[in-house]
């Protein structure tokens, strides 16, 4: 695996949908609407990124600035194709986006995830990436599905 991480390009969309379908992060048909502004608006401050292996995207990441904040971004999505999970790609993606944000003068990255038991490995992943659990919002997503908020300061 060459593991080059770069910003998403329009031609990546079909392979990114395969990543989404394999990871079950969210339904792949939603991607077109979600990424449209990023692809069509040169002033967009959203960041979509992917890992390339053998010329094809095998991961997807998406973060955007938090409204009414200064230098705070929220990581809304990160996924690795199921066949590539467990190879350190997710950690490299987190390092990539943290460095991108830091280089552009941003201060904080927020990550939110579900409190359901099936998201335990996801929560452990963020802790291993040095994120601090900051909040639990009960029943945020639906009954018995809390939102867990993680935080990391990017600058000193």
PDB file of N, CA and C in Angstrom, residues 43-143:
ATOM      1  N   UNK A  43     -14.326  28.472  -2.564  1.00  0.00           N
ATOM      2  CA  UNK A  43     -14.150  29.132  -1.266  1.00  0.00           C
ATOM      3  C   UNK A  43     -14.587  28.252  -0.092  1.00  0.00           C
ATOM      4  N   UNK A  44     -15.007  27.028  -0.374  1.00  0.00           N
ATOM      5  CA  UNK A  44     -15.448  26.128   0.691  1.00  0.00           C
ATOM      6  C   UNK A  44     -14.312  25.895   1.690  1.00  0.00           C
ATOM      7  N   UNK A  45     -14.646  25.911   2.961  1.00  0.00           N
ATOM      8  CA  UNK A  45     -13.657  25.624   4.013  1.00  0.00           C
ATOM      9  C   UNK A  45     -13.802  24.193   4.519  1.00  0.00           C
ATOM     10  N   UNK A  46     -14.692  23.427   3.902  1.00  0.00           N
ATOM     11  CA  UNK A  46     -14.812  22.005   4.224  1.00  0.00           C
ATOM     12  C   UNK A  46     -13.557  21.286   3.734  1.00  0.00           C
ATOM     13  N   UNK A  47     -13.244  20.189   4.372  1.00  0.00           N
ATOM     14  CA  UNK A  47     -12.101  19.378   3.961  1.00  0.00           C
ATOM     15  C   UNK A  47     -12.568  17.937   3.798  1.00  0.00           C
ATOM     16  N   UNK A  48     -12.442  17.424   2.590  1.00  0.00           N
ATOM     17  CA  UNK A  48     -12.707  16.024   2.278  1.00  0.00           C
ATOM     18  C   UNK A  48     -11.367  15.409   1.889  1.00  0.00           C
ATOM     19  N   UNK A  49     -11.026  14.258   2.458  1.00  0.00           N
ATOM     20  CA  UNK A  49      -9.731  13.655   2.185  1.00  0.00           C
ATOM     21  C   UNK A  49      -9.858  12.141   2.099  1.00  0.00           C
ATOM     22  N   UNK A  50      -8.874  11.525   1.443  1.00  0.00           N
ATOM     23  CA  UNK A  50      -8.914  10.090   1.200  1.00  0.00           C
ATOM     24  C   UNK A  50      -7.502   9.525   1.166  1.00  0.00           C
ATOM     25  N   UNK A  51      -7.413   8.227   1.382  1.00  0.00           N
ATOM     26  CA  UNK A  51      -6.152   7.488   1.230  1.00  0.00           C
ATOM     27  C   UNK A  51      -6.214   6.747  -0.095  1.00  0.00           C
ATOM     28  N   UNK A  52      -5.145   6.841  -0.870  1.00  0.00           N
ATOM     29  CA  UNK A  52      -5.080   6.190  -2.173  1.00  0.00           C
ATOM     30  C   UNK A  52      -4.191   4.952  -2.077  1.00  0.00           C
ATOM     31  N   UNK A  53      -4.716   3.832  -2.555  1.00  0.00           N
ATOM     32  CA  UNK A  53      -3.952   2.588  -2.610  1.00  0.00           C
ATOM     33  C   UNK A  53      -4.144   2.000  -4.006  1.00  0.00           C
ATOM     34  N   UNK A  54      -3.049   1.757  -4.697  1.00  0.00           N
ATOM     35  CA  UNK A  54      -3.079   1.230  -6.058  1.00  0.00           C
ATOM     36  C   UNK A  54      -4.005   2.067  -6.948  1.00  0.00           C
ATOM     37  N   UNK A  55      -3.918   3.378  -6.781  1.00  0.00           N
ATOM     38  CA  UNK A  55      -4.652   4.308  -7.610  1.00  0.00           C
ATOM     39  C   UNK A  55      -6.112   4.514  -7.254  1.00  0.00           C
ATOM     40  N   UNK A  56      -6.597   3.860  -6.190  1.00  0.00           N
ATOM     41  CA  UNK A  56      -8.004   3.968  -5.827  1.00  0.00           C
ATOM     42  C   UNK A  56      -8.167   4.436  -4.380  1.00  0.00           C
ATOM     43  N   UNK A  57      -9.198   5.253  -4.135  1.00  0.00           N
ATOM     44  CA  UNK A  57      -9.500   5.652  -2.759  1.00  0.00           C
ATOM     45  C   UNK A  57      -9.951   4.451  -1.921  1.00  0.00           C
ATOM     46  N   UNK A  58      -9.386   4.330  -0.719  1.00  0.00           N
ATOM     47  CA  UNK A  58      -9.779   3.245   0.195  1.00  0.00           C
ATOM     48  C   UNK A  58     -10.279   3.792   1.532  1.00  0.00           C
ATOM     49  N   UNK A  59     -10.380   5.103   1.625  1.00  0.00           N
ATOM     50  CA  UNK A  59     -10.869   5.714   2.852  1.00  0.00           C
ATOM     51  C   UNK A  59     -11.551   7.031   2.508  1.00  0.00           C
ATOM     52  N   UNK A  60     -12.262   7.551   3.495  1.00  0.00           N
ATOM     53  CA  UNK A  60     -12.904   8.848   3.322  1.00  0.00           C
ATOM     54  C   UNK A  60     -12.906   9.572   4.658  1.00  0.00           C
ATOM     55  N   UNK A  61     -12.660  10.869   4.592  1.00  0.00           N
ATOM     56  CA  UNK A  61     -12.738  11.706   5.778  1.00  0.00           C
ATOM     57  C   UNK A  61     -13.360  13.035   5.406  1.00  0.00           C
ATOM     58  N   UNK A  62     -14.095  13.594   6.355  1.00  0.00           N
ATOM     59  CA  UNK A  62     -14.760  14.875   6.110  1.00  0.00           C
ATOM     60  C   UNK A  62     -14.806  15.681   7.398  1.00  0.00           C
ATOM     61  N   UNK A  63     -14.327  16.913   7.325  1.00  0.00           N
ATOM     62  CA  UNK A  63     -14.473  17.819   8.458  1.00  0.00           C
ATOM     63  C   UNK A  63     -14.773  19.220   7.953  1.00  0.00           C
ATOM     64  N   UNK A  64     -15.372  19.998   8.827  1.00  0.00           N
ATOM     65  CA  UNK A  64     -15.783  21.354   8.467  1.00  0.00           C
ATOM     66  C   UNK A  64     -15.680  22.242   9.695  1.00  0.00           C
ATOM     67  N   UNK A  65     -15.558  23.547   9.457  1.00  0.00           N
ATOM     68  CA  UNK A  65     -15.470  24.456  10.600  1.00  0.00           C
ATOM     69  C   UNK A  65     -16.786  24.508  11.370  1.00  0.00           C
ATOM     70  N   UNK A  66     -16.671  24.663  12.669  1.00  0.00           N
ATOM     71  CA  UNK A  66     -17.844  24.864  13.514  1.00  0.00           C
ATOM     72  C   UNK A  66     -18.292  26.313  13.373  1.00  0.00           C
ATOM     73  N   UNK A  67     -19.545  26.510  13.079  1.00  0.00           N
ATOM     74  CA  UNK A  67     -20.106  27.845  12.939  1.00  0.00           C
ATOM     75  C   UNK A  67     -19.949  28.629  14.245  1.00  0.00           C
ATOM     76  N   UNK A  68     -19.662  29.905  14.110  1.00  0.00           N
ATOM     77  CA  UNK A  68     -19.539  30.828  15.243  1.00  0.00           C
ATOM     78  C   UNK A  68     -18.381  30.492  16.181  1.00  0.00           C
ATOM     79  N   UNK A  69     -17.349  29.834  15.646  1.00  0.00           N
ATOM     80  CA  UNK A  69     -16.147  29.571  16.435  1.00  0.00           C
ATOM     81  C   UNK A  69     -14.941  30.115  15.675  1.00  0.00           C
ATOM     82  N   UNK A  70     -13.838  30.192  16.367  1.00  0.00           N
ATOM     83  CA  UNK A  70     -12.584  30.628  15.762  1.00  0.00           C
ATOM     84  C   UNK A  70     -11.586  29.475  15.824  1.00  0.00           C
ATOM     85  N   UNK A  71     -11.304  28.882  14.668  1.00  0.00           N
ATOM     86  CA  UNK A  71     -10.297  27.826  14.606  1.00  0.00           C
ATOM     87  C   UNK A  71     -10.731  26.481  15.139  1.00  0.00           C
ATOM     88  N   UNK A  72     -12.034  26.218  15.150  1.00  0.00           N
ATOM     89  CA  UNK A  72     -12.537  24.923  15.616  1.00  0.00           C
ATOM     90  C   UNK A  72     -13.193  24.197  14.446  1.00  0.00           C
ATOM     91  N   UNK A  73     -12.759  22.970  14.221  1.00  0.00           N
ATOM     92  CA  UNK A  73     -13.336  22.107  13.188  1.00  0.00           C
ATOM     93  C   UNK A  73     -13.994  20.905  13.849  1.00  0.00           C
ATOM     94  N   UNK A  74     -14.939  20.306  13.129  1.00  0.00           N
ATOM     95  CA  UNK A  74     -15.601  19.091  13.578  1.00  0.00           C
ATOM     96  C   UNK A  74     -15.371  18.021  12.516  1.00  0.00           C
ATOM     97  N   UNK A  75     -14.879  16.876  12.951  1.00  0.00           N
ATOM     98  CA  UNK A  75     -14.707  15.734  12.049  1.00  0.00           C
ATOM     99  C   UNK A  75     -16.038  14.998  11.990  1.00  0.00           C
ATOM    100  N   UNK A  76     -16.728  15.150  10.865  1.00  0.00           N
ATOM    101  CA  UNK A  76     -18.056  14.570  10.725  1.00  0.00           C
ATOM    102  C   UNK A  76     -18.038  13.138  10.212  1.00  0.00           C
ATOM    103  N   UNK A  77     -16.975  12.749   9.529  1.00  0.00           N
ATOM    104  CA  UNK A  77     -16.932  11.398   8.969  1.00  0.00           C
ATOM    105  C   UNK A  77     -15.496  10.954   8.778  1.00  0.00           C
ATOM    106  N   UNK A  78     -15.254   9.699   9.109  1.00  0.00           N
ATOM    107  CA  UNK A  78     -13.985   9.048   8.778  1.00  0.00           C
ATOM    108  C   UNK A  78     -14.282   7.552   8.668  1.00  0.00           C
ATOM    109  N   UNK A  79     -13.843   6.956   7.570  1.00  0.00           N
ATOM    110  CA  UNK A  79     -14.086   5.535   7.352  1.00  0.00           C
ATOM    111  C   UNK A  79     -12.997   4.963   6.451  1.00  0.00           C
ATOM    112  N   UNK A  80     -12.700   3.706   6.688  1.00  0.00           N
ATOM    113  CA  UNK A  80     -11.742   2.958   5.878  1.00  0.00           C
ATOM    114  C   UNK A  80     -12.488   1.761   5.310  1.00  0.00           C
ATOM    115  N   UNK A  81     -12.218   1.446   4.040  1.00  0.00           N
ATOM    116  CA  UNK A  81     -12.856   0.280   3.425  1.00  0.00           C
ATOM    117  C   UNK A  81     -12.653  -0.929   4.335  1.00  0.00           C
ATOM    118  N   UNK A  82     -13.704  -1.698   4.496  1.00  0.00           N
ATOM    119  CA  UNK A  82     -13.678  -2.839   5.424  1.00  0.00           C
ATOM    120  C   UNK A  82     -12.487  -3.766   5.177  1.00  0.00           C
ATOM    121  N   UNK A  83     -12.114  -3.960   3.926  1.00  0.00           N
ATOM    122  CA  UNK A  83     -10.999  -4.859   3.597  1.00  0.00           C
ATOM    123  C   UNK A  83      -9.647  -4.299   4.037  1.00  0.00           C
ATOM    124  N   UNK A  84      -9.597  -3.009   4.369  1.00  0.00           N
ATOM    125  CA  UNK A  84      -8.339  -2.356   4.737  1.00  0.00           C
ATOM    126  C   UNK A  84      -8.285  -1.950   6.220  1.00  0.00           C
ATOM    127  N   UNK A  85      -9.340  -2.221   6.960  1.00  0.00           N
ATOM    128  CA  UNK A  85      -9.389  -1.816   8.357  1.00  0.00           C
ATOM    129  C   UNK A  85      -8.365  -2.600   9.187  1.00  0.00           C
ATOM    130  N   UNK A  86      -7.848  -1.946  10.220  1.00  0.00           N
ATOM    131  CA  UNK A  86      -6.880  -2.582  11.113  1.00  0.00           C
ATOM    132  C   UNK A  86      -5.446  -2.452  10.652  1.00  0.00           C
ATOM    133  N   UNK A  87      -5.196  -1.671   9.600  1.00  0.00           N
ATOM    134  CA  UNK A  87      -3.845  -1.507   9.064  1.00  0.00           C
ATOM    135  C   UNK A  87      -3.226  -0.152   9.399  1.00  0.00           C
ATOM    136  N   UNK A  88      -3.846   0.594  10.308  1.00  0.00           N
ATOM    137  CA  UNK A  88      -3.296   1.888  10.705  1.00  0.00           C
ATOM    138  C   UNK A  88      -3.692   3.047   9.807  1.00  0.00           C
ATOM    139  N   UNK A  89      -4.563   2.808   8.845  1.00  0.00           N
ATOM    140  CA  UNK A  89      -4.956   3.861   7.911  1.00  0.00           C
ATOM    141  C   UNK A  89      -5.744   4.956   8.632  1.00  0.00           C
ATOM    142  N   UNK A  90      -6.652   4.571   9.498  1.00  0.00           N
ATOM    143  CA  UNK A  90      -7.443   5.548  10.235  1.00  0.00           C
ATOM    144  C   UNK A  90      -6.571   6.475  11.063  1.00  0.00           C
ATOM    145  N   UNK A  91      -5.579   5.920  11.728  1.00  0.00           N
ATOM    146  CA  UNK A  91      -4.674   6.746  12.541  1.00  0.00           C
ATOM    147  C   UNK A  91      -3.899   7.719  11.658  1.00  0.00           C
ATOM    148  N   UNK A  92      -3.437   7.251  10.510  1.00  0.00           N
ATOM    149  CA  UNK A  92      -2.719   8.129   9.584  1.00  0.00           C
ATOM    150  C   UNK A  92      -3.635   9.233   9.055  1.00  0.00           C
ATOM    151  N   UNK A  93      -4.890   8.900   8.835  1.00  0.00           N
ATOM    152  CA  UNK A  93      -5.845   9.916   8.383  1.00  0.00           C
ATOM    153  C   UNK A  93      -6.050  10.982   9.453  1.00  0.00           C
ATOM    154  N   UNK A  94      -6.142  10.550  10.708  1.00  0.00           N
ATOM    155  CA  UNK A  94      -6.312  11.516  11.800  1.00  0.00           C
ATOM    156  C   UNK A  94      -5.083  12.428  11.879  1.00  0.00           C
ATOM    157  N   UNK A  95      -3.901  11.863  11.754  1.00  0.00           N
ATOM    158  CA  UNK A  95      -2.678  12.677  11.778  1.00  0.00           C
ATOM    159  C   UNK A  95      -2.670  13.662  10.614  1.00  0.00           C
ATOM    160  N   UNK A  96      -3.099  13.208   9.447  1.00  0.00           N
ATOM    161  CA  UNK A  96      -3.153  14.068   8.261  1.00  0.00           C
ATOM    162  C   UNK A  96      -4.054  15.271   8.506  1.00  0.00           C
ATOM    163  N   UNK A  97      -5.285  15.023   8.954  1.00  0.00           N
ATOM    164  CA  UNK A  97      -6.219  16.138   9.098  1.00  0.00           C
ATOM    165  C   UNK A  97      -5.790  17.063  10.230  1.00  0.00           C
ATOM    166  N   UNK A  98      -5.252  16.513  11.295  1.00  0.00           N
ATOM    167  CA  UNK A  98      -4.760  17.355  12.383  1.00  0.00           C
ATOM    168  C   UNK A  98      -3.641  18.271  11.882  1.00  0.00           C
ATOM    169  N   UNK A  99      -2.729  17.716  11.099  1.00  0.00           N
ATOM    170  CA  UNK A  99      -1.631  18.529  10.550  1.00  0.00           C
ATOM    171  C   UNK A  99      -2.145  19.589   9.584  1.00  0.00           C
ATOM    172  N   UNK A 100      -3.102  19.223   8.724  1.00  0.00           N
ATOM    173  CA  UNK A 100      -3.689  20.199   7.796  1.00  0.00           C
ATOM    174  C   UNK A 100      -4.320  21.357   8.560  1.00  0.00           C
ATOM    175  N   UNK A 101      -5.084  21.025   9.567  1.00  0.00           N
ATOM    176  CA  UNK A 101      -5.754  22.059  10.354  1.00  0.00           C
ATOM    177  C   UNK A 101      -4.744  22.928  11.100  1.00  0.00           C
ATOM    178  N   UNK A 102      -3.770  22.293  11.700  1.00  0.00           N
ATOM    179  CA  UNK A 102      -2.729  23.007  12.452  1.00  0.00           C
ATOM    180  C   UNK A 102      -1.972  23.974  11.535  1.00  0.00           C
ATOM    181  N   UNK A 103      -1.589  23.501  10.353  1.00  0.00           N
ATOM    182  CA  UNK A 103      -0.839  24.332   9.403  1.00  0.00           C
ATOM    183  C   UNK A 103      -1.634  25.544   8.951  1.00  0.00           C
ATOM    184  N   UNK A 104      -2.957  25.470   9.033  1.00  0.00           N
ATOM    185  CA  UNK A 104      -3.815  26.584   8.634  1.00  0.00           C
ATOM    186  C   UNK A 104      -4.285  27.408   9.833  1.00  0.00           C
ATOM    187  N   UNK A 105      -3.618  27.226  10.971  1.00  0.00           N
ATOM    188  CA  UNK A 105      -3.883  28.059  12.138  1.00  0.00           C
ATOM    189  C   UNK A 105      -5.107  27.693  12.951  1.00  0.00           C
ATOM    190  N   UNK A 106      -5.639  26.501  12.751  1.00  0.00           N
ATOM    191  CA  UNK A 106      -6.799  26.072  13.528  1.00  0.00           C
ATOM    192  C   UNK A 106      -6.368  25.508  14.877  1.00  0.00           C
ATOM    193  N   UNK A 107      -7.243  25.626  15.861  1.00  0.00           N
ATOM    194  CA  UNK A 107      -6.876  25.315  17.237  1.00  0.00           C
ATOM    195  C   UNK A 107      -7.395  23.988  17.767  1.00  0.00           C
ATOM    196  N   UNK A 108      -8.605  23.597  17.353  1.00  0.00           N
ATOM    197  CA  UNK A 108      -9.295  22.483  18.001  1.00  0.00           C
ATOM    198  C   UNK A 108      -9.969  21.602  16.954  1.00  0.00           C
ATOM    199  N   UNK A 109      -9.958  20.283  17.217  1.00  0.00           N
ATOM    200  CA  UNK A 109     -10.739  19.350  16.406  1.00  0.00           C
ATOM    201  C   UNK A 109     -11.675  18.590  17.343  1.00  0.00           C
ATOM    202  N   UNK A 110     -12.948  18.631  17.001  1.00  0.00           N
ATOM    203  CA  UNK A 110     -14.001  17.937  17.741  1.00  0.00           C
ATOM    204  C   UNK A 110     -14.400  16.696  16.944  1.00  0.00           C
ATOM    205  N   UNK A 111     -14.686  15.612  17.654  1.00  0.00           N
ATOM    206  CA  UNK A 111     -15.179  14.391  17.026  1.00  0.00           C
ATOM    207  C   UNK A 111     -16.377  13.922  17.841  1.00  0.00           C
ATOM    208  N   UNK A 112     -17.439  13.580  17.149  1.00  0.00           N
ATOM    209  CA  UNK A 112     -18.652  13.110  17.813  1.00  0.00           C
ATOM    210  C   UNK A 112     -18.966  11.703  17.320  1.00  0.00           C
ATOM    211  N   UNK A 113     -19.451  10.850  18.223  1.00  0.00           N
ATOM    212  CA  UNK A 113     -19.837   9.502  17.832  1.00  0.00           C
ATOM    213  C   UNK A 113     -20.949   8.999  18.747  1.00  0.00           C
ATOM    214  N   UNK A 114     -21.463   7.862  18.390  1.00  0.00           N
ATOM    215  CA  UNK A 114     -22.564   7.257  19.130  1.00  0.00           C
ATOM    216  C   UNK A 114     -22.074   6.593  20.417  1.00  0.00           C
ATOM    217  N   UNK A 115     -22.977   6.552  21.391  1.00  0.00           N
ATOM    218  CA  UNK A 115     -22.690   5.864  22.643  1.00  0.00           C
ATOM    219  C   UNK A 115     -23.125   4.411  22.634  1.00  0.00           C
ATOM    220  N   UNK A 116     -23.656   3.936  21.516  1.00  0.00           N
ATOM    221  CA  UNK A 116     -24.114   2.542  21.441  1.00  0.00           C
ATOM    222  C   UNK A 116     -22.937   1.581  21.585  1.00  0.00           C
ATOM    223  N   UNK A 117     -23.198   0.390  22.113  1.00  0.00           N
ATOM    224  CA  UNK A 117     -22.125  -0.589  22.304  1.00  0.00           C
ATOM    225  C   UNK A 117     -21.344  -0.919  21.028  1.00  0.00           C
ATOM    226  N   UNK A 118     -22.015  -0.927  19.881  1.00  0.00           N
ATOM    227  CA  UNK A 118     -21.318  -1.273  18.636  1.00  0.00           C
ATOM    228  C   UNK A 118     -20.323  -0.199  18.197  1.00  0.00           C
ATOM    229  N   UNK A 119     -20.306   0.953  18.880  1.00  0.00           N
ATOM    230  CA  UNK A 119     -19.347   2.013  18.585  1.00  0.00           C
ATOM    231  C   UNK A 119     -18.208   2.063  19.607  1.00  0.00           C
ATOM    232  N   UNK A 120     -18.100   1.041  20.426  1.00  0.00           N
ATOM    233  CA  UNK A 120     -17.042   0.997  21.445  1.00  0.00           C
ATOM    234  C   UNK A 120     -15.649   1.074  20.817  1.00  0.00           C
ATOM    235  N   UNK A 121     -15.422   0.329  19.741  1.00  0.00           N
ATOM    236  CA  UNK A 121     -14.108   0.372  19.083  1.00  0.00           C
ATOM    237  C   UNK A 121     -13.824   1.748  18.506  1.00  0.00           C
ATOM    238  N   UNK A 122     -14.848   2.418  18.012  1.00  0.00           N
ATOM    239  CA  UNK A 122     -14.690   3.779  17.487  1.00  0.00           C
ATOM    240  C   UNK A 122     -14.248   4.715  18.606  1.00  0.00           C
ATOM    241  N   UNK A 123     -14.918   4.617  19.755  1.00  0.00           N
ATOM    242  CA  UNK A 123     -14.551   5.478  20.889  1.00  0.00           C
ATOM    243  C   UNK A 123     -13.125   5.181  21.370  1.00  0.00           C
ATOM    244  N   UNK A 124     -12.761   3.919  21.408  1.00  0.00           N
ATOM    245  CA  UNK A 124     -11.400   3.540  21.794  1.00  0.00           C
ATOM    246  C   UNK A 124     -10.385   4.098  20.796  1.00  0.00           C
ATOM    247  N   UNK A 125     -10.733   4.091  19.519  1.00  0.00           N
ATOM    248  CA  UNK A 125      -9.854   4.634  18.480  1.00  0.00           C
ATOM    249  C   UNK A 125      -9.523   6.095  18.766  1.00  0.00           C
ATOM    250  N   UNK A 126     -10.541   6.904  19.073  1.00  0.00           N
ATOM    251  CA  UNK A 126     -10.297   8.320  19.336  1.00  0.00           C
ATOM    252  C   UNK A 126      -9.443   8.524  20.582  1.00  0.00           C
ATOM    253  N   UNK A 127      -9.652   7.709  21.578  1.00  0.00           N
ATOM    254  CA  UNK A 127      -8.822   7.802  22.787  1.00  0.00           C
ATOM    255  C   UNK A 127      -7.371   7.458  22.447  1.00  0.00           C
ATOM    256  N   UNK A 128      -7.164   6.427  21.623  1.00  0.00           N
ATOM    257  CA  UNK A 128      -5.801   6.057  21.202  1.00  0.00           C
ATOM    258  C   UNK A 128      -5.147   7.164  20.376  1.00  0.00           C
ATOM    259  N   UNK A 129      -5.960   7.984  19.719  1.00  0.00           N
ATOM    260  CA  UNK A 129      -5.448   9.114  18.939  1.00  0.00           C
ATOM    261  C   UNK A 129      -5.302  10.366  19.811  1.00  0.00           C
ATOM    262  N   UNK A 130      -5.342  10.189  21.126  1.00  0.00           N
ATOM    263  CA  UNK A 130      -5.136  11.270  22.104  1.00  0.00           C
ATOM    264  C   UNK A 130      -6.257  12.294  22.159  1.00  0.00           C
ATOM    265  N   UNK A 131      -7.473  11.858  21.904  1.00  0.00           N
ATOM    266  CA  UNK A 131      -8.634  12.717  22.086  1.00  0.00           C
ATOM    267  C   UNK A 131      -9.171  12.513  23.494  1.00  0.00           C
ATOM    268  N   UNK A 132      -9.714  13.579  24.057  1.00  0.00           N
ATOM    269  CA  UNK A 132     -10.275  13.544  25.394  1.00  0.00           C
ATOM    270  C   UNK A 132     -11.791  13.531  25.298  1.00  0.00           C
ATOM    271  N   UNK A 133     -12.401  12.595  25.998  1.00  0.00           N
ATOM    272  CA  UNK A 133     -13.865  12.564  26.046  1.00  0.00           C
ATOM    273  C   UNK A 133     -14.322  13.755  26.876  1.00  0.00           C
ATOM    274  N   UNK A 134     -15.104  14.645  26.269  1.00  0.00           N
ATOM    275  CA  UNK A 134     -15.514  15.877  26.930  1.00  0.00           C
ATOM    276  C   UNK A 134     -16.976  15.912  27.333  1.00  0.00           C
ATOM    277  N   UNK A 135     -17.827  15.191  26.606  1.00  0.00           N
ATOM    278  CA  UNK A 135     -19.254  15.299  26.902  1.00  0.00           C
ATOM    279  C   UNK A 135     -20.021  14.061  26.461  1.00  0.00           C
ATOM    280  N   UNK A 136     -21.105  13.829  27.172  1.00  0.00           N
ATOM    281  CA  UNK A 136     -22.085  12.826  26.788  1.00  0.00           C
ATOM    282  C   UNK A 136     -23.435  13.543  26.771  1.00  0.00           C
ATOM    283  N   UNK A 137     -24.089  13.521  25.629  1.00  0.00           N
ATOM    284  CA  UNK A 137     -25.406  14.130  25.507  1.00  0.00           C
ATOM    285  C   UNK A 137     -26.412  12.983  25.387  1.00  0.00           C
ATOM    286  N   UNK A 138     -27.156  12.755  26.459  1.00  0.00           N
ATOM    287  CA  UNK A 138     -28.061  11.596  26.478  1.00  0.00           C
ATOM    288  C   UNK A 138     -29.119  11.652  25.380  1.00  0.00           C
ATOM    289  N   UNK A 139     -29.368  10.494  24.810  1.00  0.00           N
ATOM    290  CA  UNK A 139     -30.436  10.282  23.836  1.00  0.00           C
ATOM    291  C   UNK A 139     -30.423  11.290  22.696  1.00  0.00           C
ATOM    292  N   UNK A 140     -29.241  11.725  22.282  1.00  0.00           N
ATOM    293  CA  UNK A 140     -29.110  12.742  21.231  1.00  0.00           C
ATOM    294  C   UNK A 140     -29.603  12.242  19.879  1.00  0.00           C
ATOM    295  N   UNK A 141     -29.084  11.085  19.443  1.00  0.00           N
ATOM    296  CA  UNK A 141     -29.420  10.572  18.116  1.00  0.00           C
ATOM    297  C   UNK A 141     -30.813   9.958  18.081  1.00  0.00           C
ATOM    298  N   UNK A 142     -31.140   9.235  19.126  1.00  0.00           N
ATOM    299  CA  UNK A 142     -32.451   8.627  19.300  1.00  0.00           C
ATOM    300  C   UNK A 142     -32.511   8.072  20.721  1.00  0.00           C
ATOM    301  N   UNK A 143     -33.626   7.536  21.097  1.00  0.00           N
ATOM    302  CA  UNK A 143     -33.756   6.965  22.431  1.00  0.00           C
ATOM    303  C   UNK A 143     -32.663   5.916  22.636  1.00  0.00           C
TER     304      UNK A 143
END
